[in-house]
Amino acid sequence: MAASAPSSSGGDPDPNSANLRPPSTTYDSWCGVAHGCTRKLGMKICGFLQKNNSLEEKSRIVSSFKERQSPKNLLSCENSDRDSRFRRTETDFSNLYARDLLPAKNGEEPTMQFLLEVVDILTNYVRKTFDRSTKVLDFHHPHQLLEGMEGFNLELSDQPESLEQILVDCRDTLKYGVRTGHPRFFNQLSTGLDIIGLAGEWLTSTANTNMFTYEIAPVFVLMEQLTLKKMREIIGWPGGDGDGIFSPGGAISNMYSVMVARYKYFPEVKTKGMSAAPKLVLFTSEHSHYSVKKAGAALGFGTENVILLNCDERGRVIPADLEAKVLDAKQKGYVPLFVNATAGTTVYGAFDPINDIADICEKYNMWLHVDGAWGGGLLMSRKHRHKLSGIERANSVTWNPHKMMGVPLQCSAILVREKGLLQGCNQMCAGYLFQPDKQYDVTYDTGDKAIQCGRHVDIFKFWLMWKAKGTIGFEQHINKCLDLSEYLYTKIKNREGYEMVFEGEPQHTNVCFWYIPPSLRGMPDGEERRERLHKVAPKIKAMMMESGSTMVGYQPQGDKVNFFRMVISNPAAARSDIDFLTDEIERLGQDL
Amino acid sequence: MAASAPSSSGGDPDPNSANLRPPSTTYDSWCGVAHGCTRKLGMKICGFLQKNNSLEEKSRIVSSFKERQSPKNLLSCENSDRDSRFRRTETDFSNLYARDLLPAKNGEEPTMQFLLEVVDILTNYVRKTFDRSTKVLDFHHPHQLLEGMEGFNLELSDQPESLEQILVDCRDTLKYGVRTGHPRFFNQLSTGLDIIGLAGEWLTSTANTNMFTYEIAPVFVLMEQLTLKKMREIIGWPGGDGDGIFSPGGAISNMYSVMVARYKYFPEVKTKGMSAAPKLVLFTSEHSHYSVKKAGAALGFGTENVILLNCDERGRVIPADLEAKVLDAKQKGYVPLFVNATAGTTVYGAFDPINDIADICEKYNMWLHVDGAWGGGLLMSRKHRHKLSGIERANSVTWNPHKMMGVPLQCSAILVREKGLLQGCNQMCAGYLFQPDKQYDVTYDTGDKAIQCGRHVDIFKFWLMWKAKGTIGFEQHINKCLDLSEYLYTKIKNREGYEMVFEGEPQHTNVCFWYIPPSLRGMPDGEERRERLHKVAPKIKAMMMESGSTMVGYQPQGDKVNFFRMVISNPAAARSDIDFLTDEIERLGQDL
């Protein structure tokens, strides 16, 4: 491991020498300036001065680099320059432009300095994200940001901006954004900032390749294959057999499941269209994610043919309702094709009873999909995986490591039990990509399984996190988040000013509750109370965002007025953050 | 701009003190070790030793950090430590794990050191990518990589690996990958490694957020809006009006165009399914991208109802063939819905005559989509944009900045002339995301336009590049790549051993040619020559990949046997690289 300290510079900058531009533009005078730098950089600059054609360009670029030093430092530190390549110099970026970076001639030094400056901005951001004294966000309305904030102008122009402005833009973009990794950001199912995952994404962007062929993504294609197999083993499919692909999010993964189900039962739809099939219906619960309906609309089923199933008070499908609706559809001449069971609903965090649903699917010969986008992560926990009991009977599973497992966005897998369906359903055998006469085993060219052509590399960050944490690391992460939500539930279930949206301990980290301000506490249930209560969560949320202290989601559900949905997927959160959230809700809501 | 030199360390490492572990584990003895470091870090370590509970954990972590120095350096360099946070120390990562990083207590120092080490790996990779003495790839067959290469094991395990192993994995992942930014990588439409775009992706991963709402991506949502408007202005839609979204690749963008066209003419399909519409047909050329057929299959039209249009010798649609096929379809009772015109075909780089096609679309009331995934970038060039003449008449346009404009993967836009269709077509109004009672203007919540739910932030890198290069920077990039392909075309069109696949100067950077080995040069045209020629490109390509010197694509097309398709989208390429490619083809192919 070649880890080594930076070296050979130090001391204070000489303010008088910044942006120094000698009047003469001869080679010698510039080389004189260059020699003022440390030995290696000076030699480099002199070297390129000798080769370079445009003297003005030289002047501009040379004058941008300067290392801080005093003669004393030169004497004491110059003996080690092997790491000088990894050393930030005091660079004047106001005089440098994108065109000065690689692949420009002599672009290496400005490139390295620019990237290190960016990394400084990013590592500062990372550091502050975990610092609870930092705000979660610095809220501004759209019109405010559009009007421009002190030097941060979103408009694009014909002429280039200097790298100094680009660095300012990077800082401002982060400043006016939302710190989704902050320990007090509870607004979404995907939260947290995993350092290994982050490193994985940085590497992925640097590799800048595409998943369609082994030819240009050999390592990533194999990582995807191995990781998907591991996931199928964890689901419980014998030998980890089956198929799968990483897709751009859970909605697309769910769409894949419907496509594959249709292809399995009515393969002629691929060539002849929906008119070749009988009238098909899909089933999913009223609490399930809207992406099943979206898939129904996109794929030509129609949203009216996505039949919503009733749920119990806890948001779990009532299996008898499924069977009744299947029989009803059949009676009306429809063919029941597909049932989606949700493992971890978006709002309540409910787990549908998969085994009961699987029985009905087997009885009526329907495809069983489990949408585990949110709850799939619980499979990694020996303590909690029983909530997905029966998942091994599914024909397909959506599982988003970017949610409960803390992998950076995006990372969503669609897993299919029967091999070959994904390929059969989607392949078009494009000659320019999937040549059969390559020198390697072309079964590793997995791109034709996808509805995409180019496909982003979503696997590496996840693979790297798995290596770094181990299966047990994910288990600990998940158990910790569930413990925290239990802490919140226990804390508020009998606390004055709180009402739970449903009875009993949540199955996932979703804790759904109303905060009842003192002014509403004595009021009898009725339309007025409902109307006023409906406005409480949005008002508190707005104040939270204005103050930037924390963020948590709210929504209505069925006939229930707006309530808070607390979710925890960030391992940076601690009990003190839960306490902070309830304190904040009470502080902001007490006078409503 | 706070750019400053690293400071306060230097000199050679003391090999004897690496991994030093004193036998005693009391606070004082550890603090003694810590004081051996520079002042600031030492104080930090002592500080956390006093707070920390587990002495063993302390020992393990403290012993991992060490700065290289001699007493002399301490004296001379210690006066400036304001940048010590941005200084790599000699860290023993073999004893550190993911669990030691943030959010772990005292995780900041290991986190920073780990990230800096990763950045060192990445900047080295960047540097080498532009170095022509570096290979484009280090080819291994799937079974070789699966068996494991000297310490690079792809298998995942239950237990965590040390950060040292994680860093090794990062290096090996890059080592066995393909350098898509290398000046001699010509294999795909997306090549190059833009430094500003790279910085943009690093920032995007660090921000780790999602495009569905303004609430959690305020800056990115506005950047997307402004950039899409700019793109629509460049297309030529009055006032830049219209709609659009960035999608996960050109295939999905093309799918959007078909969905939106269907919704425009037959909105009831959204709720009732394809059976509510008459039998619809789509038109696209035999040279167009396979994603139009893929969309036809997925959306329930059926691939047989995607009618392929004949092209001229150059790969451009013959408008009369479109009209004839429209009439034929109508006569058979089909309803012609949608025509795709390609601006820059995948293989030949051909531009369909948009104006002629638009006339026919207007005459028969069909939706006109322009697939400019590959050729859309030419709109940025005053010299070349005439090739897309008529694009302002399109109803929708696909345009992938990740291809000809050098933006890192992925960055693809679907642009729609009529406002409201995307939203109408896709919206499901999920209450948990798109609450109407938010405190800001919720028309900025654009997520419900998408078929995705979560959507990766693809805009920032593109916006940042536009800022940094200006419109004129993209123009120069594009002109340069087209000049290079003209150079190649001029060089080989009359050269012995080359045959062009089609006559005349290419419209885009695609140069399609056969290399004829000496053994085939005298042979009369016929089945034997065709069979042998068909094998030439795959053989040369295989040898190129084995030697790692360069990469270029090949494929058959229609009745034409395998030929090379050269494409240039990387501004790092120079004429010398074109010369290198032809030399390499001739060297590898001479004895075939």
PDB file of N, CA and C in Angstrom, chain A residues 23-58:
ATOM      1  N   PRO A  23       7.049  41.559 -16.646  1.00  0.00           N
ATOM      2  CA  PRO A  23       6.736  42.274 -17.876  1.00  0.00           C
ATOM      3  C   PRO A  23       7.295  41.601 -19.139  1.00  0.00           C
ATOM      4  N   SER A  24       8.455  40.986 -18.991  1.00  0.00           N
ATOM      5  CA  SER A  24       9.033  40.362 -20.185  1.00  0.00           C
ATOM      6  C   SER A  24       8.378  39.027 -20.459  1.00  0.00           C
ATOM      7  N   THR A  25       8.279  38.648 -21.701  1.00  0.00           N
ATOM      8  CA  THR A  25       7.655  37.360 -22.024  1.00  0.00           C
ATOM      9  C   THR A  25       8.636  36.444 -22.753  1.00  0.00           C
ATOM     10  N   THR A  26       9.893  36.615 -22.520  1.00  0.00           N
ATOM     11  CA  THR A  26      10.846  35.706 -23.139  1.00  0.00           C
ATOM     12  C   THR A  26      10.869  34.394 -22.377  1.00  0.00           C
ATOM     13  N   TYR A  27      11.388  33.368 -23.032  1.00  0.00           N
ATOM     14  CA  TYR A  27      11.500  32.072 -22.377  1.00  0.00           C
ATOM     15  C   TYR A  27      12.275  32.167 -21.074  1.00  0.00           C
ATOM     16  N   ASP A  28      13.402  32.873 -21.107  1.00  0.00           N
ATOM     17  CA  ASP A  28      14.241  32.921 -19.911  1.00  0.00           C
ATOM     18  C   ASP A  28      13.541  33.555 -18.714  1.00  0.00           C
ATOM     19  N   SER A  29      12.835  34.623 -18.992  1.00  0.00           N
ATOM     20  CA  SER A  29      12.225  35.284 -17.841  1.00  0.00           C
ATOM     21  C   SER A  29      11.137  34.403 -17.249  1.00  0.00           C
ATOM     22  N   TRP A  30      10.394  33.692 -18.096  1.00  0.00           N
ATOM     23  CA  TRP A  30       9.382  32.799 -17.564  1.00  0.00           C
ATOM     24  C   TRP A  30      10.003  31.636 -16.827  1.00  0.00           C
ATOM     25  N   CYS A  31      11.094  31.163 -17.366  1.00  0.00           N
ATOM     26  CA  CYS A  31      11.738  30.039 -16.706  1.00  0.00           C
ATOM     27  C   CYS A  31      12.260  30.483 -15.345  1.00  0.00           C
ATOM     28  N   GLY A  32      12.621  31.740 -15.271  1.00  0.00           N
ATOM     29  CA  GLY A  32      13.036  32.279 -13.977  1.00  0.00           C
ATOM     30  C   GLY A  32      11.913  32.178 -12.964  1.00  0.00           C
ATOM     31  N   VAL A  33      10.739  32.542 -13.402  1.00  0.00           N
ATOM     32  CA  VAL A  33       9.573  32.419 -12.512  1.00  0.00           C
ATOM     33  C   VAL A  33       9.367  30.965 -12.123  1.00  0.00           C
ATOM     34  N   ALA A  34       9.474  30.119 -13.120  1.00  0.00           N
ATOM     35  CA  ALA A  34       9.254  28.692 -12.856  1.00  0.00           C
ATOM     36  C   ALA A  34      10.254  28.174 -11.837  1.00  0.00           C
ATOM     37  N   HIS A  35      11.495  28.617 -11.939  1.00  0.00           N
ATOM     38  CA  HIS A  35      12.487  28.135 -10.986  1.00  0.00           C
ATOM     39  C   HIS A  35      12.186  28.590  -9.565  1.00  0.00           C
ATOM     40  N   GLY A  36      11.387  29.617  -9.466  1.00  0.00           N
ATOM     41  CA  GLY A  36      10.963  30.042  -8.135  1.00  0.00           C
ATOM     42  C   GLY A  36      10.083  29.006  -7.459  1.00  0.00           C
ATOM     43  N   CYS A  37       9.520  28.103  -8.231  1.00  0.00           N
ATOM     44  CA  CYS A  37       8.699  27.025  -7.666  1.00  0.00           C
ATOM     45  C   CYS A  37       9.620  25.918  -7.137  1.00  0.00           C
ATOM     46  N   THR A  38       9.047  24.933  -6.551  1.00  0.00           N
ATOM     47  CA  THR A  38       9.905  23.837  -6.089  1.00  0.00           C
ATOM     48  C   THR A  38      10.535  23.184  -7.308  1.00  0.00           C
ATOM     49  N   ARG A  39      11.551  22.422  -7.053  1.00  0.00           N
ATOM     50  CA  ARG A  39      12.405  21.966  -8.129  1.00  0.00           C
ATOM     51  C   ARG A  39      11.666  21.206  -9.227  1.00  0.00           C
ATOM     52  N   LYS A  40      10.818  20.237  -8.784  1.00  0.00           N
ATOM     53  CA  LYS A  40      10.194  19.368  -9.793  1.00  0.00           C
ATOM     54  C   LYS A  40       9.225  20.138 -10.685  1.00  0.00           C
ATOM     55  N   LEU A  41       8.359  20.911 -10.046  1.00  0.00           N
ATOM     56  CA  LEU A  41       7.381  21.657 -10.813  1.00  0.00           C
ATOM     57  C   LEU A  41       8.087  22.660 -11.710  1.00  0.00           C
ATOM     58  N   GLY A  42       9.127  23.317 -11.156  1.00  0.00           N
ATOM     59  CA  GLY A  42       9.873  24.294 -11.944  1.00  0.00           C
ATOM     60  C   GLY A  42      10.446  23.648 -13.193  1.00  0.00           C
ATOM     61  N   MET A  43      11.029  22.473 -13.035  1.00  0.00           N
ATOM     62  CA  MET A  43      11.615  21.787 -14.188  1.00  0.00           C
ATOM     63  C   MET A  43      10.542  21.452 -15.217  1.00  0.00           C
ATOM     64  N   LYS A  44       9.389  21.023 -14.674  1.00  0.00           N
ATOM     65  CA  LYS A  44       8.283  20.675 -15.569  1.00  0.00           C
ATOM     66  C   LYS A  44       7.866  21.879 -16.392  1.00  0.00           C
ATOM     67  N   ILE A  45       7.711  23.009 -15.708  1.00  0.00           N
ATOM     68  CA  ILE A  45       7.249  24.212 -16.394  1.00  0.00           C
ATOM     69  C   ILE A  45       8.286  24.641 -17.429  1.00  0.00           C
ATOM     70  N   CYS A  46       9.575  24.606 -17.034  1.00  0.00           N
ATOM     71  CA  CYS A  46      10.605  24.989 -17.997  1.00  0.00           C
ATOM     72  C   CYS A  46      10.570  24.065 -19.205  1.00  0.00           C
ATOM     73  N   GLY A  47      10.326  22.810 -18.925  1.00  0.00           N
ATOM     74  CA  GLY A  47      10.261  21.846 -20.015  1.00  0.00           C
ATOM     75  C   GLY A  47       9.173  22.203 -21.000  1.00  0.00           C
ATOM     76  N   PHE A  48       8.042  22.529 -20.498  1.00  0.00           N
ATOM     77  CA  PHE A  48       6.971  22.781 -21.454  1.00  0.00           C
ATOM     78  C   PHE A  48       7.114  24.153 -22.100  1.00  0.00           C
ATOM     79  N   LEU A  49       7.766  25.064 -21.405  1.00  0.00           N
ATOM     80  CA  LEU A  49       8.015  26.360 -22.037  1.00  0.00           C
ATOM     81  C   LEU A  49       8.852  26.180 -23.290  1.00  0.00           C
ATOM     82  N   GLN A  50       9.796  25.232 -23.182  1.00  0.00           N
ATOM     83  CA  GLN A  50      10.660  25.029 -24.338  1.00  0.00           C
ATOM     84  C   GLN A  50       9.893  24.441 -25.518  1.00  0.00           C
ATOM     85  N   LYS A  51       8.875  23.605 -25.178  1.00  0.00           N
ATOM     86  CA  LYS A  51       8.149  22.940 -26.250  1.00  0.00           C
ATOM     87  C   LYS A  51       6.982  23.778 -26.775  1.00  0.00           C
ATOM     88  N   ASN A  52       6.394  24.548 -25.879  1.00  0.00           N
ATOM     89  CA  ASN A  52       5.112  25.171 -26.206  1.00  0.00           C
ATOM     90  C   ASN A  52       5.247  26.264 -27.265  1.00  0.00           C
ATOM     91  N   ASN A  53       4.207  26.444 -28.010  1.00  0.00           N
ATOM     92  CA  ASN A  53       4.275  27.444 -29.069  1.00  0.00           C
ATOM     93  C   ASN A  53       3.838  28.840 -28.631  1.00  0.00           C
ATOM     94  N   SER A  54       2.691  28.898 -28.007  1.00  0.00           N
ATOM     95  CA  SER A  54       2.133  30.212 -27.725  1.00  0.00           C
ATOM     96  C   SER A  54       2.680  30.766 -26.414  1.00  0.00           C
ATOM     97  N   LEU A  55       3.403  31.857 -26.513  1.00  0.00           N
ATOM     98  CA  LEU A  55       4.026  32.414 -25.320  1.00  0.00           C
ATOM     99  C   LEU A  55       2.987  33.047 -24.403  1.00  0.00           C
ATOM    100  N   GLU A  56       1.947  33.596 -25.000  1.00  0.00           N
ATOM    101  CA  GLU A  56       0.914  34.200 -24.161  1.00  0.00           C
ATOM    102  C   GLU A  56       0.186  33.147 -23.345  1.00  0.00           C
ATOM    103  N   GLU A  57      -0.110  32.024 -23.981  1.00  0.00           N
ATOM    104  CA  GLU A  57      -0.758  30.941 -23.275  1.00  0.00           C
ATOM    105  C   GLU A  57       0.109  30.488 -22.115  1.00  0.00           C
ATOM    106  N   LYS A  58       1.404  30.352 -22.424  1.00  0.00           N
ATOM    107  CA  LYS A  58       2.359  29.968 -21.379  1.00  0.00           C
ATOM    108  C   LYS A  58       2.248  30.896 -20.181  1.00  0.00           C
TER     109      LYS A  58
END
